[in-house]
């Protein structure tokens, strides 16, 4: 980092994230940063005085900024944010989602406060829900929030990770749901849904969104699809056999970002890649278990903006042989 002031700022930003987002005690932060508890207190006070802590923490550690530059360059992203590690370790998925949620929540507030954004199309998932939950409230009664995919599970039970209602509450805007399953049970059932005038109307509305916000799903056991029983173990195994590593907007893709020959991809009820290609598409992903899925999603060329956590960034950099930042 070079100069003492730069190092103090670096430590202060780390301490602020660990305290205000990670919920760590001063003793835990001291052990994490290898400084005394008294110094942690001074660092957090410094971060507040310097303006790094407002409604959110201004700034990110140097390593995160270097990852952001590397990924923006590698994938042609307009914007990339790497949310700092909260000290839970590489396998602490909840900490990763919390960190991404905090960073993405502030980005969403800024994005949706812009007057030229009149409608946002949203996907679903745990990380996306965490981001909306962390988003500061804004006043946009003229904003429309539209689901871009089926809002129900294959069993037609309510999806607990549907973010339309929560985002509507946070913004004051009006929400529109797509009242069909995320994945139809058969291609014939999907065709039946798509013939319904109400579904056609909502999909047409969704296509007109000014920007889109989506999650990235993995095919693994701890992914959203398996946790919510959106796919069976047999379907999971079949997807893995044809090389699927990720789910983006209900379409299953391999490590190169290409669609795999799977029937399930033909059963997704909602917008596809070509419906959003060329628009602003913000994708959120948290946890190292999403490494392959995130890489595959980036390689589709659909994503323009990305928010991920630091542990995932390290894993992603290793996977693409990108420059790995070294702490000072």
GROMACS .gro file of C-alpha atoms in nm:
model
  328
    1UNK     CA    1   0.000   0.000   0.000
    2UNK     CA    2   0.302   0.231   0.042
    3UNK     CA    3   0.236   0.537   0.258
    4UNK     CA    4   0.120   0.505   0.624
    5UNK     CA    5  -0.195   0.705   0.551
    6UNK     CA    6  -0.287   0.463   0.272
    7UNK     CA    7  -0.236   0.168   0.505
    8UNK     CA    8  -0.450   0.330   0.775
    9UNK     CA    9  -0.727   0.389   0.521
   10UNK     CA   10  -0.697   0.030   0.401
   11UNK     CA   11  -0.728  -0.109   0.756
   12UNK     CA   12  -1.007   0.135   0.842
   13UNK     CA   13  -1.216   0.022   0.544
   14UNK     CA   14  -1.157  -0.345   0.633
   15UNK     CA   15  -1.253  -0.279   0.995
   16UNK     CA   16  -1.566  -0.088   0.891
   17UNK     CA   17  -1.690  -0.372   0.670
   18UNK     CA   18  -1.623  -0.631   0.940
   19UNK     CA   19  -1.801  -0.419   1.201
   20UNK     CA   20  -2.100  -0.267   1.023
   21UNK     CA   21  -2.172  -0.540   0.768
   22UNK     CA   22  -2.014  -0.850   0.921
   23UNK     CA   23  -2.138  -0.774   1.273
   24UNK     CA   24  -1.799  -0.870   1.424
   25UNK     CA   25  -1.693  -0.755   1.770
   26UNK     CA   26  -1.386  -0.538   1.813
   27UNK     CA   27  -1.202  -0.838   1.955
   28UNK     CA   28  -1.287  -1.047   1.650
   29UNK     CA   29  -1.180  -0.768   1.416
   30UNK     CA   30  -0.855  -0.726   1.611
   31UNK     CA   31  -0.775  -1.095   1.566
   32UNK     CA   32  -0.868  -1.081   1.199
   33UNK     CA   33  -0.650  -0.776   1.124
   34UNK     CA   34  -0.376  -0.866   1.373
   35UNK     CA   35  -0.403  -0.538   1.564
   36UNK     CA   36  -0.509  -0.447   1.916
   37UNK     CA   37  -0.878  -0.393   2.009
   38UNK     CA   38  -0.790  -0.034   2.093
   39UNK     CA   39  -0.658   0.018   1.742
   40UNK     CA   40  -0.976  -0.133   1.597
   41UNK     CA   41  -1.173   0.131   1.786
   42UNK     CA   42  -0.951   0.404   1.642
   43UNK     CA   43  -0.973   0.260   1.289
   44UNK     CA   44  -1.353   0.254   1.293
   45UNK     CA   45  -1.359   0.609   1.431
   46UNK     CA   46  -1.118   0.712   1.156
   47UNK     CA   47  -1.339   0.551   0.889
   48UNK     CA   48  -1.637   0.748   1.018
   49UNK     CA   49  -1.447   1.079   1.036
   50UNK     CA   50  -1.301   1.030   0.687
   51UNK     CA   51  -1.646   0.979   0.538
   52UNK     CA   52  -1.603   0.611   0.452
   53UNK     CA   53  -1.909   0.520   0.662
   54UNK     CA   54  -2.236   0.689   0.575
   55UNK     CA   55  -2.552   0.496   0.499
   56UNK     CA   56  -2.306   0.248   0.354
   57UNK     CA   57  -1.929   0.208   0.356
   58UNK     CA   58  -1.761   0.428   0.097
   59UNK     CA   59  -1.472   0.247  -0.065
   60UNK     CA   60  -1.345  -0.110  -0.077
   61UNK     CA   61  -1.005  -0.263   0.002
   62UNK     CA   62  -0.738  -0.251  -0.268
   63UNK     CA   63  -0.757  -0.625  -0.345
   64UNK     CA   64  -1.128  -0.592  -0.422
   65UNK     CA   65  -1.067  -0.296  -0.652
   66UNK     CA   66  -0.800  -0.491  -0.841
   67UNK     CA   67  -1.034  -0.785  -0.890
   68UNK     CA   68  -1.301  -0.545  -1.015
   69UNK     CA   69  -1.067  -0.401  -1.275
   70UNK     CA   70  -0.950  -0.746  -1.387
   71UNK     CA   71  -1.303  -0.885  -1.430
   72UNK     CA   72  -1.433  -0.570  -1.600
   73UNK     CA   73  -1.149  -0.598  -1.851
   74UNK     CA   74  -1.184  -0.976  -1.901
   75UNK     CA   75  -1.561  -0.977  -1.954
   76UNK     CA   76  -1.630  -0.629  -2.088
   77UNK     CA   77  -1.835  -0.530  -1.783
   78UNK     CA   78  -1.962  -0.177  -1.739
   79UNK     CA   79  -1.946  -0.209  -1.363
   80UNK     CA   80  -1.807  -0.469  -1.122
   81UNK     CA   81  -1.819  -0.460  -0.743
   82UNK     CA   82  -1.634  -0.710  -0.523
   83UNK     CA   83  -1.776  -0.701  -0.169
   84UNK     CA   84  -1.507  -0.750   0.100
   85UNK     CA   85  -1.460  -1.069   0.298
   86UNK     CA   86  -1.641  -1.054   0.634
   87UNK     CA   87  -1.406  -1.296   0.807
   88UNK     CA   88  -1.624  -1.607   0.799
   89UNK     CA   89  -1.387  -1.803   0.576
   90UNK     CA   90  -1.415  -1.907   0.213
   91UNK     CA   91  -1.691  -2.159   0.287
   92UNK     CA   92  -1.917  -1.924   0.486
   93UNK     CA   93  -2.192  -1.882   0.228
   94UNK     CA   94  -2.417  -1.677   0.455
   95UNK     CA   95  -2.140  -1.422   0.519
   96UNK     CA   96  -2.075  -1.403   0.145
   97UNK     CA   97  -2.441  -1.341   0.067
   98UNK     CA   98  -2.461  -1.079   0.342
   99UNK     CA   99  -2.160  -0.893   0.204
  100UNK     CA  100  -2.286  -0.905  -0.155
  101UNK     CA  101  -2.631  -0.800  -0.035
  102UNK     CA  102  -2.491  -0.493   0.140
  103UNK     CA  103  -2.290  -0.383  -0.164
  104UNK     CA  104  -2.563  -0.462  -0.417
  105UNK     CA  105  -2.834  -0.301  -0.202
  106UNK     CA  106  -2.661   0.036  -0.222
  107UNK     CA  107  -2.600  -0.005  -0.594
  108UNK     CA  108  -2.968  -0.086  -0.648
  109UNK     CA  109  -3.075   0.223  -0.457
  110UNK     CA  110  -2.853   0.441  -0.676
  111UNK     CA  111  -2.962   0.268  -0.995
  112UNK     CA  112  -3.335   0.278  -0.925
  113UNK     CA  113  -3.326   0.638  -0.805
  114UNK     CA  114  -3.234   0.750  -1.156
  115UNK     CA  115  -3.527   0.919  -1.330
  116UNK     CA  116  -3.460   0.740  -1.659
  117UNK     CA  117  -3.520   0.400  -1.496
  118UNK     CA  118  -3.896   0.357  -1.504
  119UNK     CA  119  -3.914  -0.023  -1.497
  120UNK     CA  120  -3.687  -0.296  -1.362
  121UNK     CA  121  -3.714  -0.665  -1.451
  122UNK     CA  122  -3.609  -0.895  -1.167
  123UNK     CA  123  -3.522  -1.261  -1.126
  124UNK     CA  124  -3.507  -1.454  -0.801
  125UNK     CA  125  -3.268  -1.612  -0.552
  126UNK     CA  126  -3.121  -1.579  -0.203
  127UNK     CA  127  -2.852  -1.326  -0.295
  128UNK     CA  128  -3.097  -1.107  -0.483
  129UNK     CA  129  -3.337  -1.114  -0.188
  130UNK     CA  130  -3.052  -1.018   0.048
  131UNK     CA  131  -2.964  -0.722  -0.175
  132UNK     CA  132  -3.319  -0.589  -0.180
  133UNK     CA  133  -3.348  -0.640   0.197
  134UNK     CA  134  -3.030  -0.433   0.245
  135UNK     CA  135  -3.137  -0.162   0.000
  136UNK     CA  136  -3.205   0.179   0.155
  137UNK     CA  137  -3.562   0.292   0.103
  138UNK     CA  138  -3.623   0.520  -0.192
  139UNK     CA  139  -3.932   0.703  -0.311
  140UNK     CA  140  -4.022   0.589  -0.662
  141UNK     CA  141  -4.398   0.550  -0.683
  142UNK     CA  142  -4.365   0.572  -1.061
  143UNK     CA  143  -4.137   0.264  -1.074
  144UNK     CA  144  -4.262  -0.070  -1.209
  145UNK     CA  145  -4.106  -0.393  -1.082
  146UNK     CA  146  -4.169  -0.689  -1.310
  147UNK     CA  147  -4.085  -1.055  -1.261
  148UNK     CA  148  -3.895  -1.189  -1.563
  149UNK     CA  149  -3.947  -1.555  -1.473
  150UNK     CA  150  -4.212  -1.776  -1.323
  151UNK     CA  151  -4.269  -1.678  -0.962
  152UNK     CA  152  -4.389  -2.016  -0.835
  153UNK     CA  153  -4.218  -2.347  -0.768
  154UNK     CA  154  -4.301  -2.652  -0.976
  155UNK     CA  155  -4.539  -2.753  -0.696
  156UNK     CA  156  -4.721  -2.420  -0.733
  157UNK     CA  157  -4.632  -2.314  -0.379
  158UNK     CA  158  -4.521  -1.957  -0.311
  159UNK     CA  159  -4.155  -1.891  -0.377
  160UNK     CA  160  -4.000  -1.752  -0.055
  161UNK     CA  161  -3.722  -1.582  -0.249
  162UNK     CA  162  -3.946  -1.381  -0.477
  163UNK     CA  163  -3.814  -1.026  -0.460
  164UNK     CA  164  -4.088  -0.838  -0.642
  165UNK     CA  165  -4.296  -0.768  -0.332
  166UNK     CA  166  -3.994  -0.674  -0.121
  167UNK     CA  167  -3.857  -0.440  -0.386
  168UNK     CA  168  -4.200  -0.284  -0.422
  169UNK     CA  169  -4.205  -0.216  -0.049
  170UNK     CA  170  -3.854  -0.067  -0.055
  171UNK     CA  171  -3.919   0.163  -0.349
  172UNK     CA  172  -4.290   0.242  -0.329
  173UNK     CA  173  -4.325   0.115  -0.685
  174UNK     CA  174  -4.583  -0.124  -0.828
  175UNK     CA  175  -4.501  -0.493  -0.865
  176UNK     CA  176  -4.608  -0.733  -1.138
  177UNK     CA  177  -4.579  -1.111  -1.093
  178UNK     CA  178  -4.559  -1.385  -1.352
  179UNK     CA  179  -4.804  -1.633  -1.191
  180UNK     CA  180  -4.656  -1.951  -1.339
  181UNK     CA  181  -4.382  -2.195  -1.230
  182UNK     CA  182  -4.014  -2.112  -1.277
  183UNK     CA  183  -3.988  -2.444  -1.461
  184UNK     CA  184  -4.288  -2.612  -1.619
  185UNK     CA  185  -4.310  -2.988  -1.572
  186UNK     CA  186  -4.308  -3.046  -1.949
  187UNK     CA  187  -4.256  -2.844  -2.267
  188UNK     CA  188  -4.626  -2.897  -2.342
  189UNK     CA  189  -4.721  -2.741  -2.009
  190UNK     CA  190  -4.492  -2.447  -2.082
  191UNK     CA  191  -4.666  -2.391  -2.418
  192UNK     CA  192  -4.999  -2.397  -2.237
  193UNK     CA  193  -4.881  -2.125  -1.998
  194UNK     CA  194  -4.742  -1.913  -2.281
  195UNK     CA  195  -5.077  -1.919  -2.464
  196UNK     CA  196  -5.249  -1.746  -2.172
  197UNK     CA  197  -5.316  -1.378  -2.257
  198UNK     CA  198  -5.221  -1.265  -1.906
  199UNK     CA  199  -4.882  -1.439  -1.931
  200UNK     CA  200  -4.820  -1.297  -2.278
  201UNK     CA  201  -4.902  -0.949  -2.152
  202UNK     CA  202  -4.669  -0.975  -1.853
  203UNK     CA  203  -4.382  -1.114  -2.061
  204UNK     CA  204  -4.426  -0.832  -2.313
  205UNK     CA  205  -4.415  -0.584  -2.026
  206UNK     CA  206  -4.102  -0.751  -1.882
  207UNK     CA  207  -3.920  -0.721  -2.217
  208UNK     CA  208  -3.969  -0.343  -2.204
  209UNK     CA  209  -3.774  -0.309  -1.877
  210UNK     CA  210  -3.506  -0.041  -1.867
  211UNK     CA  211  -3.273  -0.266  -1.666
  212UNK     CA  212  -3.265  -0.619  -1.532
  213UNK     CA  213  -3.139  -0.766  -1.204
  214UNK     CA  214  -3.079  -1.141  -1.187
  215UNK     CA  215  -2.923  -1.407  -0.970
  216UNK     CA  216  -2.684  -1.680  -1.080
  217UNK     CA  217  -2.773  -2.036  -0.981
  218UNK     CA  218  -2.551  -2.339  -0.937
  219UNK     CA  219  -2.641  -2.701  -1.012
  220UNK     CA  220  -2.488  -2.827  -0.686
  221UNK     CA  221  -2.666  -2.965  -0.382
  222UNK     CA  222  -2.644  -2.632  -0.198
  223UNK     CA  223  -2.781  -2.433  -0.492
  224UNK     CA  224  -3.122  -2.266  -0.498
  225UNK     CA  225  -3.263  -2.516  -0.748
  226UNK     CA  226  -3.204  -2.816  -0.523
  227UNK     CA  227  -3.282  -2.639  -0.196
  228UNK     CA  228  -3.620  -2.532  -0.329
  229UNK     CA  229  -3.681  -2.868  -0.501
  230UNK     CA  230  -3.718  -2.690  -0.831
  231UNK     CA  231  -3.528  -2.981  -0.983
  232UNK     CA  232  -3.513  -3.341  -0.866
  233UNK     CA  233  -3.193  -3.532  -0.796
  234UNK     CA  234  -3.249  -3.725  -1.118
  235UNK     CA  235  -3.282  -3.399  -1.313
  236UNK     CA  236  -2.973  -3.261  -1.139
  237UNK     CA  237  -2.774  -3.569  -1.237
  238UNK     CA  238  -2.895  -3.548  -1.598
  239UNK     CA  239  -2.793  -3.181  -1.616
  240UNK     CA  240  -2.448  -3.256  -1.479
  241UNK     CA  241  -2.399  -3.539  -1.729
  242UNK     CA  242  -2.444  -3.299  -2.021
  243UNK     CA  243  -2.201  -3.049  -1.867
  244UNK     CA  244  -2.435  -2.799  -1.701
  245UNK     CA  245  -2.268  -2.595  -1.426
  246UNK     CA  246  -2.502  -2.299  -1.392
  247UNK     CA  247  -2.852  -2.161  -1.425
  248UNK     CA  248  -2.910  -1.814  -1.564
  249UNK     CA  249  -3.273  -1.709  -1.604
  250UNK     CA  250  -3.382  -2.073  -1.608
  251UNK     CA  251  -3.144  -2.165  -1.889
  252UNK     CA  252  -2.879  -2.425  -1.810
  253UNK     CA  253  -2.530  -2.353  -1.937
  254UNK     CA  254  -2.189  -2.520  -1.946
  255UNK     CA  255  -1.856  -2.374  -1.834
  256UNK     CA  256  -1.819  -2.194  -2.169
  257UNK     CA  257  -2.156  -2.021  -2.133
  258UNK     CA  258  -2.326  -2.232  -2.400
  259UNK     CA  259  -2.671  -2.382  -2.354
  260UNK     CA  260  -2.664  -2.755  -2.278
  261UNK     CA  261  -2.893  -3.004  -2.457
  262UNK     CA  262  -3.135  -3.046  -2.168
  263UNK     CA  263  -3.513  -3.069  -2.172
  264UNK     CA  264  -3.530  -2.851  -1.860
  265UNK     CA  265  -3.393  -2.553  -2.050
  266UNK     CA  266  -3.696  -2.580  -2.276
  267UNK     CA  267  -3.926  -2.577  -1.973
  268UNK     CA  268  -3.824  -2.239  -1.826
  269UNK     CA  269  -4.119  -2.000  -1.826
  270UNK     CA  270  -3.990  -1.647  -1.862
  271UNK     CA  271  -3.752  -1.427  -2.055
  272UNK     CA  272  -3.446  -1.582  -2.216
  273UNK     CA  273  -3.099  -1.449  -2.299
  274UNK     CA  274  -3.196  -1.292  -2.629
  275UNK     CA  275  -3.480  -1.101  -2.461
  276UNK     CA  276  -3.233  -0.909  -2.244
  277UNK     CA  277  -2.915  -0.909  -2.454
  278UNK     CA  278  -2.805  -0.554  -2.519
  279UNK     CA  279  -2.984  -0.415  -2.213
  280UNK     CA  280  -2.824  -0.344  -1.877
  281UNK     CA  281  -2.818  -0.673  -1.685
  282UNK     CA  282  -2.694  -0.666  -1.326
  283UNK     CA  283  -2.607  -1.013  -1.190
  284UNK     CA  284  -2.547  -1.099  -0.824
  285UNK     CA  285  -2.359  -1.404  -0.698
  286UNK     CA  286  -2.228  -1.502  -0.355
  287UNK     CA  287  -2.013  -1.790  -0.226
  288UNK     CA  288  -1.727  -1.994  -0.371
  289UNK     CA  289  -1.969  -2.274  -0.459
  290UNK     CA  290  -2.088  -2.040  -0.737
  291UNK     CA  291  -1.747  -2.021  -0.907
  292UNK     CA  292  -1.826  -2.237  -1.212
  293UNK     CA  293  -2.180  -2.101  -1.238
  294UNK     CA  294  -2.059  -1.740  -1.228
  295UNK     CA  295  -1.789  -1.803  -1.487
  296UNK     CA  296  -2.038  -1.972  -1.717
  297UNK     CA  297  -2.286  -1.685  -1.677
  298UNK     CA  298  -2.020  -1.425  -1.755
  299UNK     CA  299  -1.922  -1.616  -2.068
  300UNK     CA  300  -2.275  -1.588  -2.211
  301UNK     CA  301  -2.199  -1.223  -2.285
  302UNK     CA  302  -2.536  -1.120  -2.143
  303UNK     CA  303  -2.417  -0.972  -1.811
  304UNK     CA  304  -2.310  -0.607  -1.812
  305UNK     CA  305  -2.275  -0.545  -1.437
  306UNK     CA  306  -2.166  -0.781  -1.159
  307UNK     CA  307  -2.158  -0.789  -0.778
  308UNK     CA  308  -1.977  -1.080  -0.609
  309UNK     CA  309  -1.795  -1.143  -0.280
  310UNK     CA  310  -1.420  -1.142  -0.229
  311UNK     CA  311  -1.381  -1.517  -0.171
  312UNK     CA  312  -1.571  -1.588  -0.493
  313UNK     CA  313  -1.355  -1.329  -0.671
  314UNK     CA  314  -1.039  -1.511  -0.561
  315UNK     CA  315  -1.178  -1.844  -0.678
  316UNK     CA  316  -1.298  -1.694  -1.005
  317UNK     CA  317  -0.959  -1.536  -1.070
  318UNK     CA  318  -0.791  -1.874  -1.020
  319UNK     CA  319  -1.037  -2.035  -1.260
  320UNK     CA  320  -0.961  -1.788  -1.539
  321UNK     CA  321  -0.593  -1.739  -1.450
  322UNK     CA  322  -0.653  -1.371  -1.391
  323UNK     CA  323  -0.413  -1.156  -1.194
  324UNK     CA  324  -0.454  -1.237  -0.824
  325UNK     CA  325  -0.394  -0.931  -0.604
  326UNK     CA  326  -0.145  -0.971  -0.320
  327UNK     CA  327  -0.205  -0.792   0.013
  328UNK     CA  328   0.050  -0.526   0.096
   0.00000   0.00000   0.00000
